[in-house]
C-alpha positions as protocol buffer text, in pm:
chain_id: "A"
residue {
  index: 1
  type: LYS
  ca { x: 0 y: 0 z: 0 }
}
residue {
  index: 2
  type: ARG
  ca { x: 145 y: 334 z: -107 }
}
residue {
  index: 3
  type: ILE
  ca { x: 97 y: 645 z: 109 }
}
residue {
  index: 4
  type: ILE
  ca { x: 79 y: 972 z: -80 }
}
residue {
  index: 5
  type: SER
  ca { x: 122 y: 1302 z: 97 }
}
residue {
  index: 6
  type: ILE
  ca { x: 171 y: 1665 z: 11 }
}
residue {
  index: 7
  type: PRO
  ca { x: 414 y: 1845 z: 242 }
}
residue {
  index: 8
  type: CYS
  ca { x: 320 y: 2176 z: 397 }
}
residue {
  index: 9
  type: THR
  ca { x: 490 y: 2480 z: 257 }
}
residue {
  index: 10
  type: LYS
  ca { x: 763 y: 2660 z: 440 }
}
residue {
  index: 11
  type: PRO
  ca { x: 677 y: 3007 z: 572 }
}
residue {
  index: 12
  type: VAL
  ca { x: 651 y: 3257 z: 290 }
}
residue {
  index: 13
  type: ASN
  ca { x: 916 y: 3530 z: 301 }
}
residue {
  index: 14
  type: PHE
  ca { x: 779 y: 3883 z: 276 }
}
residue {
  index: 15
  type: ASP
  ca { x: 975 y: 4202 z: 337 }
}
residue {
  index: 16
  type: ARG
  ca { x: 991 y: 4343 z: 689 }
}
residue {
  index: 17
  type: LYS
  ca { x: 743 y: 4629 z: 735 }
}
residue {
  index: 18
  type: SER
  ca { x: 760 y: 4938 z: 951 }
}
residue {
  index: 19
  type: TYR
  ca { x: 451 y: 4957 z: 1172 }
}
residue {
  index: 20
  type: ILE
  ca { x: 329 y: 5216 z: 1420 }
}
residue {
  index: 21
  type: ILE
  ca { x: 150 y: 4944 z: 1619 }
}
residue {
  index: 22
  type: ASN
  ca { x: 377 y: 4645 z: 1665 }
}
residue {
  index: 23
  type: PRO
  ca { x: 227 y: 4318 z: 1541 }
}
residue {
  index: 24
  type: TYR
  ca { x: 193 y: 4154 z: 1885 }
}
residue {
  index: 25
  type: MET
  ca { x: 3 y: 4452 z: 2021 }
}
residue {
  index: 26
  type: LEU
  ca { x: -220 y: 4463 z: 1713 }
}
residue {
  index: 27
  type: GLY
  ca { x: -304 y: 4096 z: 1769 }
}
residue {
  index: 28
  type: ILE
  ca { x: -405 y: 4177 z: 2128 }
}
residue {
  index: 29
  type: LEU
  ca { x: -608 y: 4481 z: 2016 }
}
residue {
  index: 30
  type: ILE
  ca { x: -790 y: 4275 z: 1753 }
}
residue {
  index: 31
  type: SER
  ca { x: -863 y: 3995 z: 2000 }
}
residue {
  index: 32
  type: GLU
  ca { x: -909 y: 4181 z: 2328 }
}
residue {
  index: 33
  type: GLY
  ca { x: -943 y: 4545 z: 2229 }
}
residue {
  index: 34
  type: ASN
  ca { x: -1239 y: 4770 z: 2284 }
}
residue {
  index: 35
  type: LEU
  ca { x: -1209 y: 4992 z: 1979 }
}
residue {
  index: 36
  type: THR
  ca { x: -1551 y: 5155 z: 1994 }
}
residue {
  index: 37
  type: ASN
  ca { x: -1517 y: 5413 z: 2270 }
}
residue {
  index: 38
  type: GLY
  ca { x: -1294 y: 5717 z: 2319 }
}
residue {
  index: 39
  type: ASN
  ca { x: -985 y: 5532 z: 2442 }
}
residue {
  index: 40
  type: VAL
  ca { x: -764 y: 5254 z: 2312 }
}
residue {
  index: 41
  type: VAL
  ca { x: -843 y: 4977 z: 2562 }
}
residue {
  index: 42
  type: TYR
  ca { x: -750 y: 4610 z: 2579 }
}
residue {
  index: 43
  type: THR
  ca { x: -844 y: 4346 z: 2833 }
}
residue {
  index: 44
  type: THR
  ca { x: -609 y: 4097 z: 2993 }
}
residue {
  index: 45
  type: CYS
  ca { x: -554 y: 3953 z: 3337 }
}
residue {
  index: 46
  type: GLU
  ca { x: -214 y: 3815 z: 3235 }
}
residue {
  index: 47
  type: THR
  ca { x: 83 y: 4014 z: 3364 }
}
residue {
  index: 48
  type: GLU
  ca { x: 303 y: 3874 z: 3086 }
}
residue {
  index: 49
  type: VAL
  ca { x: 78 y: 4023 z: 2816 }
}
residue {
  index: 50
  type: TYR
  ca { x: 58 y: 4359 z: 2996 }
}
residue {
  index: 51
  type: ASN
  ca { x: 438 y: 4370 z: 3040 }
}
residue {
  index: 52
  type: ARG
  ca { x: 508 y: 4271 z: 2679 }
}
residue {
  index: 53
  type: ILE
  ca { x: 284 y: 4548 z: 2548 }
}
residue {
  index: 54
  type: ASN
  ca { x: 423 y: 4803 z: 2793 }
}
residue {
  index: 55
  type: ASP
  ca { x: 779 y: 4715 z: 2685 }
}
residue {
  index: 56
  type: GLN
  ca { x: 698 y: 4761 z: 2316 }
}
residue {
  index: 57
  type: ILE
  ca { x: 476 y: 5068 z: 2298 }
}
residue {
  index: 58
  type: ASP
  ca { x: 581 y: 5405 z: 2165 }
}
residue {
  index: 59
  type: SER
  ca { x: 745 y: 5639 z: 2415 }
}
residue {
  index: 60
  type: SER
  ca { x: 465 y: 5896 z: 2368 }
}
residue {
  index: 61
  type: VAL
  ca { x: 211 y: 5666 z: 2539 }
}
residue {
  index: 62
  type: TYR
  ca { x: 186 y: 5423 z: 2828 }
}
residue {
  index: 63
  type: CYS
  ca { x: -59 y: 5164 z: 2956 }
}
residue {
  index: 64
  type: ILE
  ca { x: -265 y: 5245 z: 3261 }
}
residue {
  index: 65
  type: LYS
  ca { x: -458 y: 4979 z: 3449 }
}
residue {
  index: 66
  type: THR
  ca { x: -817 y: 5059 z: 3534 }
}
residue {
  index: 67
  type: LYS
  ca { x: -968 y: 4989 z: 3875 }
}
residue {
  index: 68
  type: ASN
  ca { x: -1061 y: 4632 z: 3784 }
}
residue {
  index: 69
  type: ASN
  ca { x: -695 y: 4554 z: 3693 }
}
residue {
  index: 70
  type: ILE
  ca { x: -816 y: 4375 z: 3379 }
}
residue {
  index: 71
  type: ASP
  ca { x: -882 y: 4663 z: 3139 }
}
residue {
  index: 72
  type: HIS
  ca { x: -583 y: 4867 z: 3027 }
}
residue {
  index: 73
  type: ARG
  ca { x: -596 y: 5204 z: 2854 }
}
residue {
  index: 74
  type: VAL
  ca { x: -322 y: 5320 z: 2619 }
}
residue {
  index: 75
  type: VAL
  ca { x: -289 y: 5691 z: 2696 }
}
residue {
  index: 76
  type: LYS
  ca { x: -59 y: 5977 z: 2600 }
}
residue {
  index: 77
  type: ILE
  ca { x: 216 y: 6061 z: 2848 }
}
residue {
  index: 78
  type: ASN
  ca { x: 172 y: 6435 z: 2801 }
}
residue {
  index: 79
  type: ARG
  ca { x: -163 y: 6603 z: 2778 }
}
residue {
  index: 80
  type: SER
  ca { x: -176 y: 6788 z: 2450 }
}
residue {
  index: 81
  type: SER
  ca { x: -403 y: 6854 z: 2158 }
}
residue {
  index: 82
  type: LYS
  ca { x: -213 y: 6589 z: 1958 }
}
residue {
  index: 83
  type: ASN
  ca { x: -409 y: 6270 z: 1904 }
}
residue {
  index: 84
  type: ASN
  ca { x: -310 y: 5931 z: 2045 }
}
residue {
  index: 85
  type: ILE
  ca { x: -92 y: 5777 z: 1770 }
}
residue {
  index: 86
  type: TYR
  ca { x: -242 y: 5431 z: 1829 }
}
residue {
  index: 87
  type: LYS
  ca { x: -599 y: 5553 z: 1794 }
}
residue {
  index: 88
  type: GLU
  ca { x: -507 y: 5739 z: 1475 }
}
residue {
  index: 89
  type: GLU
  ca { x: -333 y: 5432 z: 1333 }
}
residue {
  index: 90
  type: LEU
  ca { x: -632 y: 5210 z: 1418 }
}
residue {
  index: 91
  type: LYS
  ca { x: -846 y: 5454 z: 1219 }
}
residue {
  index: 92
  type: LYS
  ca { x: -609 y: 5428 z: 920 }
}
residue {
  index: 93
  type: LEU
  ca { x: -620 y: 5047 z: 946 }
}
residue {
  index: 94
  type: ASN
  ca { x: -1003 y: 5059 z: 944 }
}
residue {
  index: 95
  type: LEU
  ca { x: -1024 y: 4895 z: 1288 }
}
residue {
  index: 96
  type: TRP
  ca { x: -1131 y: 5190 z: 1501 }
}
residue {
  index: 97
  type: GLY
  ca { x: -1501 y: 5183 z: 1583 }
}
residue {
  index: 98
  type: LYS
  ca { x: -1531 y: 4815 z: 1490 }
}
residue {
  index: 99
  type: TYR
  ca { x: -1715 y: 4566 z: 1706 }
}
residue {
  index: 100
  type: SER
  ca { x: -1582 y: 4212 z: 1749 }
}
residue {
  index: 101
  type: TYR
  ca { x: -1786 y: 4075 z: 1461 }
}
residue {
  index: 102
  type: GLU
  ca { x: -1645 y: 4346 z: 1228 }
}
residue {
  index: 103
  type: LYS
  ca { x: -1275 y: 4301 z: 1299 }
}
residue {
  index: 104
  type: HIS
  ca { x: -1010 y: 4187 z: 1051 }
}
residue {
  index: 105
  type: ILE
  ca { x: -634 y: 4169 z: 1008 }
}
residue {
  index: 106
  type: PRO
  ca { x: -517 y: 4465 z: 799 }
}
residue {
  index: 107
  type: LYS
  ca { x: -358 y: 4357 z: 471 }
}
residue {
  index: 108
  type: ILE
  ca { x: -21 y: 4522 z: 547 }
}
residue {
  index: 109
  type: TYR
  ca { x: 11 y: 4303 z: 859 }
}
residue {
  index: 110
  type: LYS
  ca { x: -68 y: 3985 z: 665 }
}
residue {
  index: 111
  type: PHE
  ca { x: 236 y: 4055 z: 448 }
}
residue {
  index: 112
  type: GLY
  ca { x: 496 y: 4139 z: 714 }
}
residue {
  index: 113
  type: SER
  ca { x: 814 y: 3941 z: 764 }
}
residue {
  index: 114
  type: ILE
  ca { x: 797 y: 3592 z: 914 }
}
residue {
  index: 115
  type: ASP
  ca { x: 886 y: 3715 z: 1264 }
}
residue {
  index: 116
  type: GLN
  ca { x: 630 y: 3997 z: 1237 }
}
residue {
  index: 117
  type: ARG
  ca { x: 356 y: 3753 z: 1136 }
}
residue {
  index: 118
  type: ILE
  ca { x: 455 y: 3518 z: 1419 }
}
residue {
  index: 119
  type: ALA
  ca { x: 431 y: 3811 z: 1665 }
}
residue {
  index: 120
  type: LEU
  ca { x: 85 y: 3894 z: 1525 }
}
residue {
  index: 121
  type: LEU
  ca { x: -19 y: 3531 z: 1566 }
}
residue {
  index: 122
  type: GLN
  ca { x: 114 y: 3530 z: 1923 }
}
residue {
  index: 123
  type: GLY
  ca { x: -94 y: 3838 z: 2006 }
}
residue {
  index: 124
  type: LEU
  ca { x: -407 y: 3689 z: 1853 }
}
residue {
  index: 125
  type: MET
  ca { x: -354 y: 3360 z: 2036 }
}
residue {
  index: 126
  type: ASP
  ca { x: -276 y: 3529 z: 2369 }
}
residue {
  index: 127
  type: GLY
  ca { x: -608 y: 3708 z: 2328 }
}
residue {
  index: 128
  type: ASP
  ca { x: -861 y: 3456 z: 2195 }
}
residue {
  index: 129
  type: GLY
  ca { x: -664 y: 3139 z: 2130 }
}
residue {
  index: 130
  type: THR
  ca { x: -641 y: 2805 z: 2305 }
}
residue {
  index: 131
  type: VAL
  ca { x: -401 y: 2512 z: 2288 }
}
residue {
  index: 132
  type: SER
  ca { x: -528 y: 2159 z: 2349 }
}
residue {
  index: 133
  type: LYS
  ca { x: -342 y: 1899 z: 2557 }
}
residue {
  index: 134
  type: GLN
  ca { x: -243 y: 1740 z: 2226 }
}
residue {
  index: 135
  type: GLY
  ca { x: -87 y: 2070 z: 2110 }
}
residue {
  index: 136
  type: SER
  ca { x: -337 y: 2172 z: 1846 }
}
residue {
  index: 137
  type: ILE
  ca { x: -442 y: 2537 z: 1848 }
}
residue {
  index: 138
  type: SER
  ca { x: -778 y: 2697 z: 1796 }
}
residue {
  index: 139
  type: TYR
  ca { x: -886 y: 3056 z: 1765 }
}
residue {
  index: 140
  type: CYS
  ca { x: -1237 y: 3180 z: 1832 }
}
residue {
  index: 141
  type: THR
  ca { x: -1392 y: 3490 z: 1678 }
}
residue {
  index: 142
  type: THR
  ca { x: -1736 y: 3619 z: 1588 }
}
residue {
  index: 143
  type: SER
  ca { x: -1594 y: 3779 z: 1272 }
}
residue {
  index: 144
  type: TYR
  ca { x: -1597 y: 3560 z: 962 }
}
residue {
  index: 145
  type: GLU
  ca { x: -1357 y: 3804 z: 792 }
}
residue {
  index: 146
  type: LEU
  ca { x: -1113 y: 3769 z: 1083 }
}
residue {
  index: 147
  type: ALA
  ca { x: -1144 y: 3389 z: 1069 }
}
residue {
  index: 148
  type: LYS
  ca { x: -1048 y: 3400 z: 699 }
}
residue {
  index: 149
  type: ASP
  ca { x: -761 y: 3639 z: 773 }
}
residue {
  index: 150
  type: PHE
  ca { x: -640 y: 3412 z: 1057 }
}
residue {
  index: 151
  type: SER
  ca { x: -641 y: 3115 z: 819 }
}
residue {
  index: 152
  type: GLU
  ca { x: -446 y: 3314 z: 560 }
}
residue {
  index: 153
  type: LEU
  ca { x: -192 y: 3406 z: 831 }
}
residue {
  index: 154
  type: ILE
  ca { x: -152 y: 3040 z: 932 }
}
residue {
  index: 155
  type: TYR
  ca { x: -112 y: 2929 z: 568 }
}
residue {
  index: 156
  type: SER
  ca { x: 150 y: 3198 z: 506 }
}
residue {
  index: 157
  type: LEU
  ca { x: 350 y: 3059 z: 800 }
}
residue {
  index: 158
  type: GLY
  ca { x: 340 y: 2705 z: 660 }
}
residue {
  index: 159
  type: GLY
  ca { x: 54 y: 2573 z: 871 }
}
residue {
  index: 160
  type: THR
  ca { x: -282 y: 2423 z: 794 }
}
residue {
  index: 161
  type: THR
  ca { x: -620 y: 2526 z: 924 }
}
residue {
  index: 162
  type: LYS
  ca { x: -991 y: 2498 z: 874 }
}
residue {
  index: 163
  type: ILE
  ca { x: -1280 y: 2721 z: 969 }
}
residue {
  index: 164
  type: ASN
  ca { x: -1566 y: 2575 z: 1169 }
}
residue {
  index: 165
  type: THR
  ca { x: -1886 y: 2764 z: 1222 }
}
residue {
  index: 166
  type: LYS
  ca { x: -2075 y: 2728 z: 1544 }
}
residue {
  index: 167
  type: ILE
  ca { x: -2418 y: 2877 z: 1596 }
}
residue {
  index: 168
  type: GLY
  ca { x: -2449 y: 3042 z: 1939 }
}
residue {
  index: 169
  type: SER
  ca { x: -2604 y: 2840 z: 2216 }
}
């Protein structure tokens, strides 16, 4: 009996991009961000996620924990009439004002370098991903467009994926 298989591709090499919002943080903002009110806010109870974002953000802003210690606002260090660079960038990326079911991965982030796409994947997974005991990953979203973008990201990194639809219970 002959076994026939098709090997997975290797990660596709794209040029490194220059981003205002680093890919890991964008993954967190897509997964755990509240992008519909006046502030850039993300939710996490994991110190590691909070520290990683705080270490990577632009020097003009910082993360402030809210009273519940779960929501974190990205605010300007100095009060001024200048806009928050992250909020402005989210507007340019067509993510600002989007509810969970409307979110997507901006095209420019889907074509970053391998390490940039891995960082984006890490942010998405740290937000709404799970890993089974067997090591398989899953990502849950209410946005079909984001599910397709997530699959495209996985394929571009040499992985395989499928989209399952589950009707709410």
